[in-house]
PDB file of C-alpha atoms in Angstrom:
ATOM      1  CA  UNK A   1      -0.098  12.649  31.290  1.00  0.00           C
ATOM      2  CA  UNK A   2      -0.236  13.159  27.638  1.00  0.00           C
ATOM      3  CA  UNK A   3      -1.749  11.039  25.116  1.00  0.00           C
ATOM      4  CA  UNK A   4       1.028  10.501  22.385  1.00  0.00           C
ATOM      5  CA  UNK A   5       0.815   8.244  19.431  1.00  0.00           C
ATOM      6  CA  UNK A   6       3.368   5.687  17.828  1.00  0.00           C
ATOM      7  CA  UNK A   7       3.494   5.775  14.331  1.00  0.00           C
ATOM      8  CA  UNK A   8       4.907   2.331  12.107  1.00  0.00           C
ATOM      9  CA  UNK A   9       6.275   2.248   8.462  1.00  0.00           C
ATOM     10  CA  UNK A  10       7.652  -0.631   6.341  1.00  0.00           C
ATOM     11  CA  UNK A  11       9.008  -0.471   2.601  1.00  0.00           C
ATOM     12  CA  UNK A  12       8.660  -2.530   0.088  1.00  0.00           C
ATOM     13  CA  UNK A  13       8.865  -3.368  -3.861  1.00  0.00           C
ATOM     14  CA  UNK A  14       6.962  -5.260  -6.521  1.00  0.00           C
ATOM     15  CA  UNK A  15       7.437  -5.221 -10.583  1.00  0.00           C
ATOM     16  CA  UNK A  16       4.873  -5.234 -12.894  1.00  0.00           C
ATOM     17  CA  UNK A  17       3.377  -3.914 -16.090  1.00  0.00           C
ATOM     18  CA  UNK A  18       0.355  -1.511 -16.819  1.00  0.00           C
ATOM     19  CA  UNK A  19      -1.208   0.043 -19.472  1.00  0.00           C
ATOM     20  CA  UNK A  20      -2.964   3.830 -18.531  1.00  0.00           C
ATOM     21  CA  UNK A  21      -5.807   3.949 -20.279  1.00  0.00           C
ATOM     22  CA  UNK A  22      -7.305   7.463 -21.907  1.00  0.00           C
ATOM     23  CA  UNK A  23      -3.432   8.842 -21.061  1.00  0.00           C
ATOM     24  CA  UNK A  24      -3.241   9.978 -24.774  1.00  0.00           C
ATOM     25  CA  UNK A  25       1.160   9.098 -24.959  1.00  0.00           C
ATOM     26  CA  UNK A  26       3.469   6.833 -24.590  1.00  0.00           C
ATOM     27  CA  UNK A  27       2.349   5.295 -21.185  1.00  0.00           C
ATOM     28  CA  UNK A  28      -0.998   3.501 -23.025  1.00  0.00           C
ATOM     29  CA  UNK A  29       1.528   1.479 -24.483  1.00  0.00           C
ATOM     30  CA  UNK A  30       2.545  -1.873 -22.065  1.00  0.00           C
ATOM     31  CA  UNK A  31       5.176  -0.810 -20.268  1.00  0.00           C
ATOM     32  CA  UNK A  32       6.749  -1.944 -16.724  1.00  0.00           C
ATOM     33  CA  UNK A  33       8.023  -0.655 -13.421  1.00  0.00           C
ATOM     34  CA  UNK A  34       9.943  -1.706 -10.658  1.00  0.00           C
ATOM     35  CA  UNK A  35       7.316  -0.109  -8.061  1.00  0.00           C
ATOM     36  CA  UNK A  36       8.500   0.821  -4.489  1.00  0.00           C
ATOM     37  CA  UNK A  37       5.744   0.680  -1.666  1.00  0.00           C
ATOM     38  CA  UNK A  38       5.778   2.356   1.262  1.00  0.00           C
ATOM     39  CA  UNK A  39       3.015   1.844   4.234  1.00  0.00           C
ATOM     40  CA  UNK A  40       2.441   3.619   7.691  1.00  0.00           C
ATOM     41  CA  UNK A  41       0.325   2.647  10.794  1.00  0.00           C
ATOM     42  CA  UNK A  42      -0.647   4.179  13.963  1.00  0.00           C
ATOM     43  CA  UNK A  43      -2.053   3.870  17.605  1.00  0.00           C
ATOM     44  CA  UNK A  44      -2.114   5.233  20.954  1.00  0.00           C
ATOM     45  CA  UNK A  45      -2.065   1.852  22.515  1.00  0.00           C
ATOM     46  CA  UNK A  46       1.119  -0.577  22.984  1.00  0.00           C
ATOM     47  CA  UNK A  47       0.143  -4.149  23.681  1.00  0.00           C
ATOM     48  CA  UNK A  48       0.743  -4.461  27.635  1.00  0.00           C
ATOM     49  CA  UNK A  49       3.130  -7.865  27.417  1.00  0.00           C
ATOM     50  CA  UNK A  50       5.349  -6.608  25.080  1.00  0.00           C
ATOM     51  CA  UNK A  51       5.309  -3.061  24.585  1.00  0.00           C
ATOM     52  CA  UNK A  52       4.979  -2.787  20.929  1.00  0.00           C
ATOM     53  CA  UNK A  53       2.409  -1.743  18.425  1.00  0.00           C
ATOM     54  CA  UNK A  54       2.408  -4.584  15.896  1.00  0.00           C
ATOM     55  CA  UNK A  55       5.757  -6.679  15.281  1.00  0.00           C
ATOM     56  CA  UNK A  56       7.545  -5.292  12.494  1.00  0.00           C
ATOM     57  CA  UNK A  57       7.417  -8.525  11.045  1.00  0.00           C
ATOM     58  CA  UNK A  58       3.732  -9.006  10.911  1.00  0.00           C
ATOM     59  CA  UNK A  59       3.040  -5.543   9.134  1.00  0.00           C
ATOM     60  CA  UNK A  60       5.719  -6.681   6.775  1.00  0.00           C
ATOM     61  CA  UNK A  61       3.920 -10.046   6.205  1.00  0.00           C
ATOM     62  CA  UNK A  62       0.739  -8.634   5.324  1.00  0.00           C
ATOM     63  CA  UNK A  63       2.092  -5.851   2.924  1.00  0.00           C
ATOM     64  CA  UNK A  64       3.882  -8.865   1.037  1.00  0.00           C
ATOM     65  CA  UNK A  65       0.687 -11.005   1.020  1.00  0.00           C
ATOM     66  CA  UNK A  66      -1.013  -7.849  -0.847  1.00  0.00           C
ATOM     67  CA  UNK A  67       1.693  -6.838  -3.133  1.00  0.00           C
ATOM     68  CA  UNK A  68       1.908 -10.655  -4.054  1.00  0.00           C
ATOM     69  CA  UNK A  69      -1.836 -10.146  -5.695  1.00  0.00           C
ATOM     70  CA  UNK A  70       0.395  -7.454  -7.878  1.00  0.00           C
ATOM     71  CA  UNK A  71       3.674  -8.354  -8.454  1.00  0.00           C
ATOM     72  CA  UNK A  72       4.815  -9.692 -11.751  1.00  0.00           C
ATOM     73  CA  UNK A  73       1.590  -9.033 -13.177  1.00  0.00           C
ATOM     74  CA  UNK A  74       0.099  -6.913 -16.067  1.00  0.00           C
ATOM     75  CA  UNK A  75      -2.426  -5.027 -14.047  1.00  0.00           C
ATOM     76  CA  UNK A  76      -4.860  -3.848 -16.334  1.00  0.00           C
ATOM     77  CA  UNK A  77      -5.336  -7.938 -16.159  1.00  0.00           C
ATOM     78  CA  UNK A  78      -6.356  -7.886 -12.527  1.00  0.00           C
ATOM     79  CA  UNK A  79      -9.705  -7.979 -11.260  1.00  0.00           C
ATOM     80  CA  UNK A  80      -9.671  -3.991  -9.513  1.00  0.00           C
ATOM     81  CA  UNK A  81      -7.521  -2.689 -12.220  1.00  0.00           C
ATOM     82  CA  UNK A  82     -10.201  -3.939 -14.688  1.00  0.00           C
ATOM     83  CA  UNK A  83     -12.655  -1.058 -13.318  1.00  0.00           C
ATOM     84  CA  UNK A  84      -9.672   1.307 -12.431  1.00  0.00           C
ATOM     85  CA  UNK A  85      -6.992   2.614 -14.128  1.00  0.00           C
ATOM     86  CA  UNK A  86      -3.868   1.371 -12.699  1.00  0.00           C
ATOM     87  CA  UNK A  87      -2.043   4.759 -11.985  1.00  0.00           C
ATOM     88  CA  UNK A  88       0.347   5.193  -9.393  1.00  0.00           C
ATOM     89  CA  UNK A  89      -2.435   7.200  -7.560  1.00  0.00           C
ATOM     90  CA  UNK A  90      -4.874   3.936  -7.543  1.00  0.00           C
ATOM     91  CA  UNK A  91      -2.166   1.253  -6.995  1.00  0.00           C
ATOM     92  CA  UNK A  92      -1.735   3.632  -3.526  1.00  0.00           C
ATOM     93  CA  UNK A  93      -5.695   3.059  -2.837  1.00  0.00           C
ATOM     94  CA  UNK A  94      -5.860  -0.426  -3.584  1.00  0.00           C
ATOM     95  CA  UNK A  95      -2.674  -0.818  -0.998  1.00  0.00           C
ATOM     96  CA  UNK A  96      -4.679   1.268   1.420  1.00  0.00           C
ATOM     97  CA  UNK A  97      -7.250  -0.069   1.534  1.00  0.00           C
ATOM     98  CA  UNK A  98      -5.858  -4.282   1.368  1.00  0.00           C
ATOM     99  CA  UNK A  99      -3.717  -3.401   4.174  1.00  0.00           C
ATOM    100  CA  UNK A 100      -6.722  -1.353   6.551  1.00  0.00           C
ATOM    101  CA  UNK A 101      -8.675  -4.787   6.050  1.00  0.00           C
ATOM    102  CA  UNK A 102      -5.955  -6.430   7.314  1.00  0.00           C
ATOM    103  CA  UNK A 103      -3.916  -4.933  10.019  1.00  0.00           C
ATOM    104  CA  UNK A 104      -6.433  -1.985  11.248  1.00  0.00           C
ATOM    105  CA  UNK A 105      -8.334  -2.913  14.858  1.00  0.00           C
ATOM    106  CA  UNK A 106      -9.662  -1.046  17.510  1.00  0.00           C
ATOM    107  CA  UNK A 107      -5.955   0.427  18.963  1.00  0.00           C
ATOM    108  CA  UNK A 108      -4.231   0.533  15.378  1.00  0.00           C
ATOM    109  CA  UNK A 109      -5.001   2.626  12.394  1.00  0.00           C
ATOM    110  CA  UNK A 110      -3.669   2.846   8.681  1.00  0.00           C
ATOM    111  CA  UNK A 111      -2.025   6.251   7.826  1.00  0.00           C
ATOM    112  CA  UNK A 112      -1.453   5.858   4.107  1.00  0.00           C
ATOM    113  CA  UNK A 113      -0.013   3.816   1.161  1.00  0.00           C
ATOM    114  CA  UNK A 114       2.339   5.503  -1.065  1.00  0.00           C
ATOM    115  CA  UNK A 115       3.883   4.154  -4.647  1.00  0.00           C
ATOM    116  CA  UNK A 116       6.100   5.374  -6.520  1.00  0.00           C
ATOM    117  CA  UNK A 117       7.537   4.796  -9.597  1.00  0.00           C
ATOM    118  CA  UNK A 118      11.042   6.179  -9.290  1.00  0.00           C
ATOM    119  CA  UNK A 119      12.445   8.222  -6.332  1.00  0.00           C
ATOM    120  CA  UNK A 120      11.430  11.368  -7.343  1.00  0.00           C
ATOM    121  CA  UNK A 121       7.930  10.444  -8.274  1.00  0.00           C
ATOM    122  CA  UNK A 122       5.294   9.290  -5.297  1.00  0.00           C
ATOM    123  CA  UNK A 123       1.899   8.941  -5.309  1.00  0.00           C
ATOM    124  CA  UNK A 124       0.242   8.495  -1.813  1.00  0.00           C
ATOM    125  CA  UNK A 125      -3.577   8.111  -0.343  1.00  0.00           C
ATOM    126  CA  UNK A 126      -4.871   8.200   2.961  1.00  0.00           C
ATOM    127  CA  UNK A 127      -8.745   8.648   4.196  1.00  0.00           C
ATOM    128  CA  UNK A 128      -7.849  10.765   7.044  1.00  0.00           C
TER     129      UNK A 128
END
C-alpha cells in the first residue's frame, strides 16, 4: 500500500499599515493594506477516531490568534517588524513560522504561509 499524504489550507485576512524601509518610493510613506493570508499543512497520518488531520476549525483558530498580533496595527510598531522590514515576503515568514510553533507535531507539518497584497500579487515562504 502506498504512503499518500493529506494536505490542509485555510484563508484568511487582516488590515494594517507599514512603512518599507530603504524602498527609495512611495511605499516608505505609511500606507495600508487589506492583507489576505493563506496557510497550508500536511501529514501522512489521520487521527484513528475520527479520520481527519486537524479540524478545520482548529487550524483556523490558530491562524486568527496570529494574525490578531497583526491586524489593525502599524507594523513597523511591532516587536519582529522592529528588526525586519515588514514586506509582504517577511509578513509570510513571521506567519510561518507563528503557525509551525503552533499547529506542527510529530504527524503534521507546515507547508507555507503566503500574503498577498492584492490578487495578483503573493508573496509565500516555506523551509522545505
Amino acid at each position: 500500500m502506498s504512503k499518500g499524504k493529506w494536505k490542509l489550507k485555510v484563508k484568511k485576512d487582516f488590515s494594517a499599515a507599514h512603512q518599507l524601509r530603504n524602498y527609495g518610493g512611495k511605499c516608505e510613506n505609511m500606507h495600508g493594506h487589506n492583507f489576505g493570508v493563506e496557510v497550508e499543512i500536511e501529514g501522512g497520518h489521520l487521527d484513528p477516531k475520527v479520520e481527519i488531520l486537524m479540524d478545520f476549525k482548529e487550524l483556523k483558530k490558530e491562524l486568527s490568534e496570529v494574525l490578531e498580533t497583526l491586524d489593525h496595527k502599524h507594523l513597523n510598531s511591532t516587536e519582529y517588524f522592529e528588526h525586519h522590514n515588514p514586506s509582504s515576503e517577511n509578513i509570510a515568514r513571521y506567519i510561518y513560522q507563528e503557525m509551525k510553533k503552533r499547529v506542527e507535531t510529530e504527524h503534521i507539518k507546515m507547508v507555507y504561509a503566503s500574503v498577498s497584497e492584492k490578487e495578483s500579487s503573493v508573496a509565500s515562504y516555506s523551509e522545505e
